[in-house]
Amino acid sequence: MLENTTACPLDCYDACLIFYEDGKLKALKKGHTNGFLCPHMNHFEKNDFISTPRYKGKEITIEEALEHLELMLKESNPNEVLHYKGSGNFSLLQDTAEHFFASFGATLTNGSLCDGAGEAGIIEGRGSNKNMPFSEIEKSEVIIFWGRNPHTTSSHLLPIIKNKTIIVIDPIKTKIAKMADLHIQIKPHRDLFLAMLLSRFLYIYDTHNEEYLEKFASEYEDYHELTQSIRIVPTLNEMDVNLSQIEKVLELVEGKKVSIICGVGIQKYVDGADVIRAIDAFGVMLGLFGKEGSGVAYLGSSKEKITSPFFTDAKRVSKVDTEFSDFETVFIQGANPLSQMPDSFRVKKSISKTKNVIYFGLYENETSQIADLIIPAKSFLYKDDVRTSYSHNSINFMPKQKETNVGISEYDLSSYFCTIYNIKLESEEFYINYFKSFAQEGEDGLYEVKGREKIPYKDGFDTEDSKFLFLDEVDCDIPKSTKLHLITSKSPLSLNSQFHRDNSVYLHSSLGFVENEKVFISSVSGSVELRVKVEDDLREDCVLIFSGTKGVNNLTSSKHSYEGKNAIYQENRVEVNR
């Protein structure tokens, strides 16, 4: 592999291999990166990075910034210090900051602003959450994109799905939906019932994989009884799905290698764990797990088979509803809670009562604007690191590509404070070599994590008896409301609250609003004013506001999912008014 090879640091399924040559970022032709970069990475160095530390609005040196942080920590009781780390920090040496703050006695966070409910459902059924590698998806004959838009969230999937049968289940007529052999434009928050009905009709038509089920999911008949609690005709009407569409899905998947690729939007509800678990159950009824070119893909565990060398045993609070006002000093690493946490009005009120707010990151955003101390981080080009993926089994090494006097790396900041507080931290080289010990060279010459299954669950599931655990109860009552469904998909131009953020609300023309008109969108949590973009690829009962849009989380609830301690961004229904 080239010495100047590194890896994309962004919060993305693809985790691509790239190299830096002649002052430019280029894509590695090997592996799934396939010689091309997404728009975010193509223009990465054109972004407006924070270049100078600031304290109370005044520019200072990096040495002065560290001294200010040192004083804040010395004047705070460790119990009154919070370390709030963003969910998208996947490079492994970024955990050195957690190591310092946990050792210091500070409070850390848990919970998820992304995929936690779905992961909880997967673990309840399978016993673990393993990646389905790109190499297995490539072997599939049929791909079901369930609430997933690869053109936006995983563009490196596109070359490997050519000439395959495509089924899309999504309330938006996305680009992949327009290309699909079948698109079910389901009403939002109805995926649980569709998955259960698909399993039910598999059983009715005797096309379930009985041999597989007897071996790896012997309680399938009890699950079939549970699916019978759903009244077919009223539920079809409520989902806005017809029986011929269900039959068409079963026809297209029968006897085929099938990959079901799930997005995070389908689990942004209180019952998100059950949604993903029911989709898993459909995959189990088909006998997809443990077979070449088949399975259910979601966000797997990026740290599977890797043991952390860092101390992270600490008191924790949920990053979904963090009460910042409980702390005197809040250190925010690679996150923008004032935009990305749900219930923004509550978040702003809470953090305004915190004495010391420190923002440690790359970009200016809503959180940096209110921070007392801003410490610029170094981008991946200017530091050594390692990253893994939540979508495939690679482990990618990220050697420093060039030098800079701007900012400080996570390791160097942590080392500075570990020295002051006499906390043990090994050398950066030690940790790089430590993580290298978990790597092995794969068939394509690239590195992968040792011990991970190429075909996950080949020998059964990771439950006590190696069998899949089906749902044994479900709430069949669908809440009735005349309000509109809120969809908070990722934007093609931004990543969370980074890069080119959208400022619009997307509405179907039947709602009577006109292009560029200003409207108020409101929910029980709050409201936001945005300009209209008319989009008839949406369902008439939906409102689309991309997740990075300023003010979108004025509308969202800070309550958690039932399992997984996840944000439920799409639970609240909304109204639109002039």
PDB file of N, CA, C and O in Angstrom, residues 245-275:
ATOM      1  N   GLN A 245     -48.337  -5.229  -3.782  1.00  0.00           N
ATOM      2  CA  GLN A 245     -46.951  -4.811  -3.555  1.00  0.00           C
ATOM      3  C   GLN A 245     -46.231  -5.796  -2.633  1.00  0.00           C
ATOM      4  O   GLN A 245     -45.064  -6.124  -2.850  1.00  0.00           O
ATOM      5  N   ILE A 246     -46.931  -6.265  -1.596  1.00  0.00           N
ATOM      6  CA  ILE A 246     -46.334  -7.272  -0.714  1.00  0.00           C
ATOM      7  C   ILE A 246     -46.040  -8.539  -1.494  1.00  0.00           C
ATOM      8  O   ILE A 246     -44.960  -9.139  -1.373  1.00  0.00           O
ATOM      9  N   GLU A 247     -46.976  -8.953  -2.320  1.00  0.00           N
ATOM     10  CA  GLU A 247     -46.779 -10.168  -3.125  1.00  0.00           C
ATOM     11  C   GLU A 247     -45.627  -9.991  -4.111  1.00  0.00           C
ATOM     12  O   GLU A 247     -44.870 -10.932  -4.372  1.00  0.00           O
ATOM     13  N   LYS A 248     -45.471  -8.774  -4.637  1.00  0.00           N
ATOM     14  CA  LYS A 248     -44.387  -8.510  -5.577  1.00  0.00           C
ATOM     15  C   LYS A 248     -43.031  -8.605  -4.884  1.00  0.00           C
ATOM     16  O   LYS A 248     -42.066  -9.161  -5.453  1.00  0.00           O
ATOM     17  N   VAL A 249     -42.927  -8.082  -3.653  1.00  0.00           N
ATOM     18  CA  VAL A 249     -41.686  -8.212  -2.892  1.00  0.00           C
ATOM     19  C   VAL A 249     -41.335  -9.688  -2.730  1.00  0.00           C
ATOM     20  O   VAL A 249     -40.192 -10.110  -2.985  1.00  0.00           O
ATOM     21  N   LEU A 250     -42.319 -10.492  -2.313  1.00  0.00           N
ATOM     22  CA  LEU A 250     -42.068 -11.914  -2.069  1.00  0.00           C
ATOM     23  C   LEU A 250     -41.691 -12.635  -3.357  1.00  0.00           C
ATOM     24  O   LEU A 250     -40.852 -13.545  -3.350  1.00  0.00           O
ATOM     25  N   GLU A 251     -42.282 -12.222  -4.447  1.00  0.00           N
ATOM     26  CA  GLU A 251     -41.947 -12.819  -5.749  1.00  0.00           C
ATOM     27  C   GLU A 251     -40.498 -12.504  -6.139  1.00  0.00           C
ATOM     28  O   GLU A 251     -39.759 -13.378  -6.608  1.00  0.00           O
ATOM     29  N   LEU A 252     -40.083 -11.255  -5.926  1.00  0.00           N
ATOM     30  CA  LEU A 252     -38.743 -10.829  -6.341  1.00  0.00           C
ATOM     31  C   LEU A 252     -37.637 -11.449  -5.490  1.00  0.00           C
ATOM     32  O   LEU A 252     -36.516 -11.642  -5.976  1.00  0.00           O
ATOM     33  N   VAL A 253     -37.929 -11.747  -4.219  1.00  0.00           N
ATOM     34  CA  VAL A 253     -36.879 -12.268  -3.333  1.00  0.00           C
ATOM     35  C   VAL A 253     -36.833 -13.784  -3.282  1.00  0.00           C
ATOM     36  O   VAL A 253     -35.834 -14.349  -2.803  1.00  0.00           O
ATOM     37  N   GLU A 254     -37.861 -14.462  -3.762  1.00  0.00           N
ATOM     38  CA  GLU A 254     -37.944 -15.916  -3.604  1.00  0.00           C
ATOM     39  C   GLU A 254     -36.755 -16.618  -4.264  1.00  0.00           C
ATOM     40  O   GLU A 254     -36.476 -16.433  -5.452  1.00  0.00           O
ATOM     41  N   GLY A 255     -36.027 -17.396  -3.449  1.00  0.00           N
ATOM     42  CA  GLY A 255     -34.920 -18.194  -3.954  1.00  0.00           C
ATOM     43  C   GLY A 255     -33.687 -17.398  -4.349  1.00  0.00           C
ATOM     44  O   GLY A 255     -32.780 -17.948  -4.986  1.00  0.00           O
ATOM     45  N   LYS A 256     -33.619 -16.128  -3.977  1.00  0.00           N
ATOM     46  CA  LYS A 256     -32.513 -15.259  -4.390  1.00  0.00           C
ATOM     47  C   LYS A 256     -31.586 -14.935  -3.217  1.00  0.00           C
ATOM     48  O   LYS A 256     -31.950 -15.063  -2.049  1.00  0.00           O
ATOM     49  N   LYS A 257     -30.381 -14.498  -3.564  1.00  0.00           N
ATOM     50  CA  LYS A 257     -29.488 -13.912  -2.565  1.00  0.00           C
ATOM     51  C   LYS A 257     -29.936 -12.472  -2.355  1.00  0.00           C
ATOM     52  O   LYS A 257     -29.939 -11.681  -3.298  1.00  0.00           O
ATOM     53  N   VAL A 258     -30.322 -12.156  -1.133  1.00  0.00           N
ATOM     54  CA  VAL A 258     -30.967 -10.865  -0.857  1.00  0.00           C
ATOM     55  C   VAL A 258     -30.213 -10.113   0.235  1.00  0.00           C
ATOM     56  O   VAL A 258     -29.891 -10.683   1.286  1.00  0.00           O
ATOM     57  N   SER A 259     -29.942  -8.838  -0.010  1.00  0.00           N
ATOM     58  CA  SER A 259     -29.426  -7.934   1.021  1.00  0.00           C
ATOM     59  C   SER A 259     -30.488  -6.889   1.322  1.00  0.00           C
ATOM     60  O   SER A 259     -30.986  -6.223   0.412  1.00  0.00           O
ATOM     61  N   ILE A 260     -30.830  -6.757   2.598  1.00  0.00           N
ATOM     62  CA  ILE A 260     -31.739  -5.704   3.050  1.00  0.00           C
ATOM     63  C   ILE A 260     -30.870  -4.632   3.711  1.00  0.00           C
ATOM     64  O   ILE A 260     -30.238  -4.887   4.733  1.00  0.00           O
ATOM     65  N   ILE A 261     -30.816  -3.456   3.104  1.00  0.00           N
ATOM     66  CA  ILE A 261     -29.925  -2.389   3.577  1.00  0.00           C
ATOM     67  C   ILE A 261     -30.783  -1.301   4.210  1.00  0.00           C
ATOM     68  O   ILE A 261     -31.563  -0.639   3.533  1.00  0.00           O
ATOM     69  N   CYS A 262     -30.628  -1.130   5.521  1.00  0.00           N
ATOM     70  CA  CYS A 262     -31.519  -0.242   6.286  1.00  0.00           C
ATOM     71  C   CYS A 262     -30.856   1.095   6.585  1.00  0.00           C
ATOM     72  O   CYS A 262     -29.665   1.163   6.899  1.00  0.00           O
ATOM     73  N   GLY A 263     -31.638   2.156   6.546  1.00  0.00           N
ATOM     74  CA  GLY A 263     -31.190   3.471   6.964  1.00  0.00           C
ATOM     75  C   GLY A 263     -31.595   3.761   8.395  1.00  0.00           C
ATOM     76  O   GLY A 263     -32.368   3.007   9.003  1.00  0.00           O
ATOM     77  N   VAL A 264     -31.109   4.875   8.931  1.00  0.00           N
ATOM     78  CA  VAL A 264     -31.394   5.195  10.330  1.00  0.00           C
ATOM     79  C   VAL A 264     -32.764   5.862  10.511  1.00  0.00           C
ATOM     80  O   VAL A 264     -33.315   5.854  11.613  1.00  0.00           O
ATOM     81  N   GLY A 265     -33.331   6.427   9.453  1.00  0.00           N
ATOM     82  CA  GLY A 265     -34.595   7.154   9.598  1.00  0.00           C
ATOM     83  C   GLY A 265     -35.731   6.295  10.103  1.00  0.00           C
ATOM     84  O   GLY A 265     -36.607   6.782  10.828  1.00  0.00           O
ATOM     85  N   ILE A 266     -35.729   5.017   9.754  1.00  0.00           N
ATOM     86  CA  ILE A 266     -36.834   4.133  10.132  1.00  0.00           C
ATOM     87  C   ILE A 266     -36.856   3.842  11.632  1.00  0.00           C
ATOM     88  O   ILE A 266     -37.848   3.317  12.147  1.00  0.00           O
ATOM     89  N   GLN A 267     -35.759   4.204  12.358  1.00  0.00           N
ATOM     90  CA  GLN A 267     -35.731   3.926  13.801  1.00  0.00           C
ATOM     91  C   GLN A 267     -35.683   5.210  14.639  1.00  0.00           C
ATOM     92  O   GLN A 267     -35.358   5.150  15.820  1.00  0.00           O
ATOM     93  N   LYS A 268     -36.047   6.335  14.044  1.00  0.00           N
ATOM     94  CA  LYS A 268     -36.036   7.606  14.786  1.00  0.00           C
ATOM     95  C   LYS A 268     -37.362   7.826  15.524  1.00  0.00           C
ATOM     96  O   LYS A 268     -37.947   8.906  15.502  1.00  0.00           O
ATOM     97  N   TYR A 269     -37.832   6.763  16.173  1.00  0.00           N
ATOM     98  CA  TYR A 269     -39.118   6.776  16.877  1.00  0.00           C
ATOM     99  C   TYR A 269     -38.960   6.046  18.207  1.00  0.00           C
ATOM    100  O   TYR A 269     -37.975   5.342  18.434  1.00  0.00           O
ATOM    101  N   VAL A 270     -39.950   6.185  19.066  1.00  0.00           N
ATOM    102  CA  VAL A 270     -39.854   5.530  20.378  1.00  0.00           C
ATOM    103  C   VAL A 270     -39.718   4.019  20.261  1.00  0.00           C
ATOM    104  O   VAL A 270     -39.051   3.378  21.075  1.00  0.00           O
ATOM    105  N   ASP A 271     -40.328   3.422  19.226  1.00  0.00           N
ATOM    106  CA  ASP A 271     -40.268   1.972  19.040  1.00  0.00           C
ATOM    107  C   ASP A 271     -39.259   1.581  17.971  1.00  0.00           C
ATOM    108  O   ASP A 271     -39.385   0.541  17.325  1.00  0.00           O
ATOM    109  N   GLY A 272     -38.223   2.404  17.780  1.00  0.00           N
ATOM    110  CA  GLY A 272     -37.240   2.154  16.729  1.00  0.00           C
ATOM    111  C   GLY A 272     -36.567   0.807  16.816  1.00  0.00           C
ATOM    112  O   GLY A 272     -36.242   0.190  15.791  1.00  0.00           O
ATOM    113  N   ALA A 273     -36.330   0.312  18.028  1.00  0.00           N
ATOM    114  CA  ALA A 273     -35.699  -1.001  18.186  1.00  0.00           C
ATOM    115  C   ALA A 273     -36.578  -2.097  17.598  1.00  0.00           C
ATOM    116  O   ALA A 273     -36.088  -3.026  16.928  1.00  0.00           O
ATOM    117  N   ASP A 274     -37.879  -2.008  17.828  1.00  0.00           N
ATOM    118  CA  ASP A 274     -38.801  -3.018  17.300  1.00  0.00           C
ATOM    119  C   ASP A 274     -38.857  -2.984  15.780  1.00  0.00           C
ATOM    120  O   ASP A 274     -39.029  -4.025  15.130  1.00  0.00           O
ATOM    121  N   VAL A 275     -38.721  -1.788  15.195  1.00  0.00           N
ATOM    122  CA  VAL A 275     -38.762  -1.663  13.737  1.00  0.00           C
ATOM    123  C   VAL A 275     -37.629  -2.472  13.103  1.00  0.00           C
ATOM    124  O   VAL A 275     -37.850  -3.308  12.222  1.00  0.00           O
TER     125      VAL A 275
END
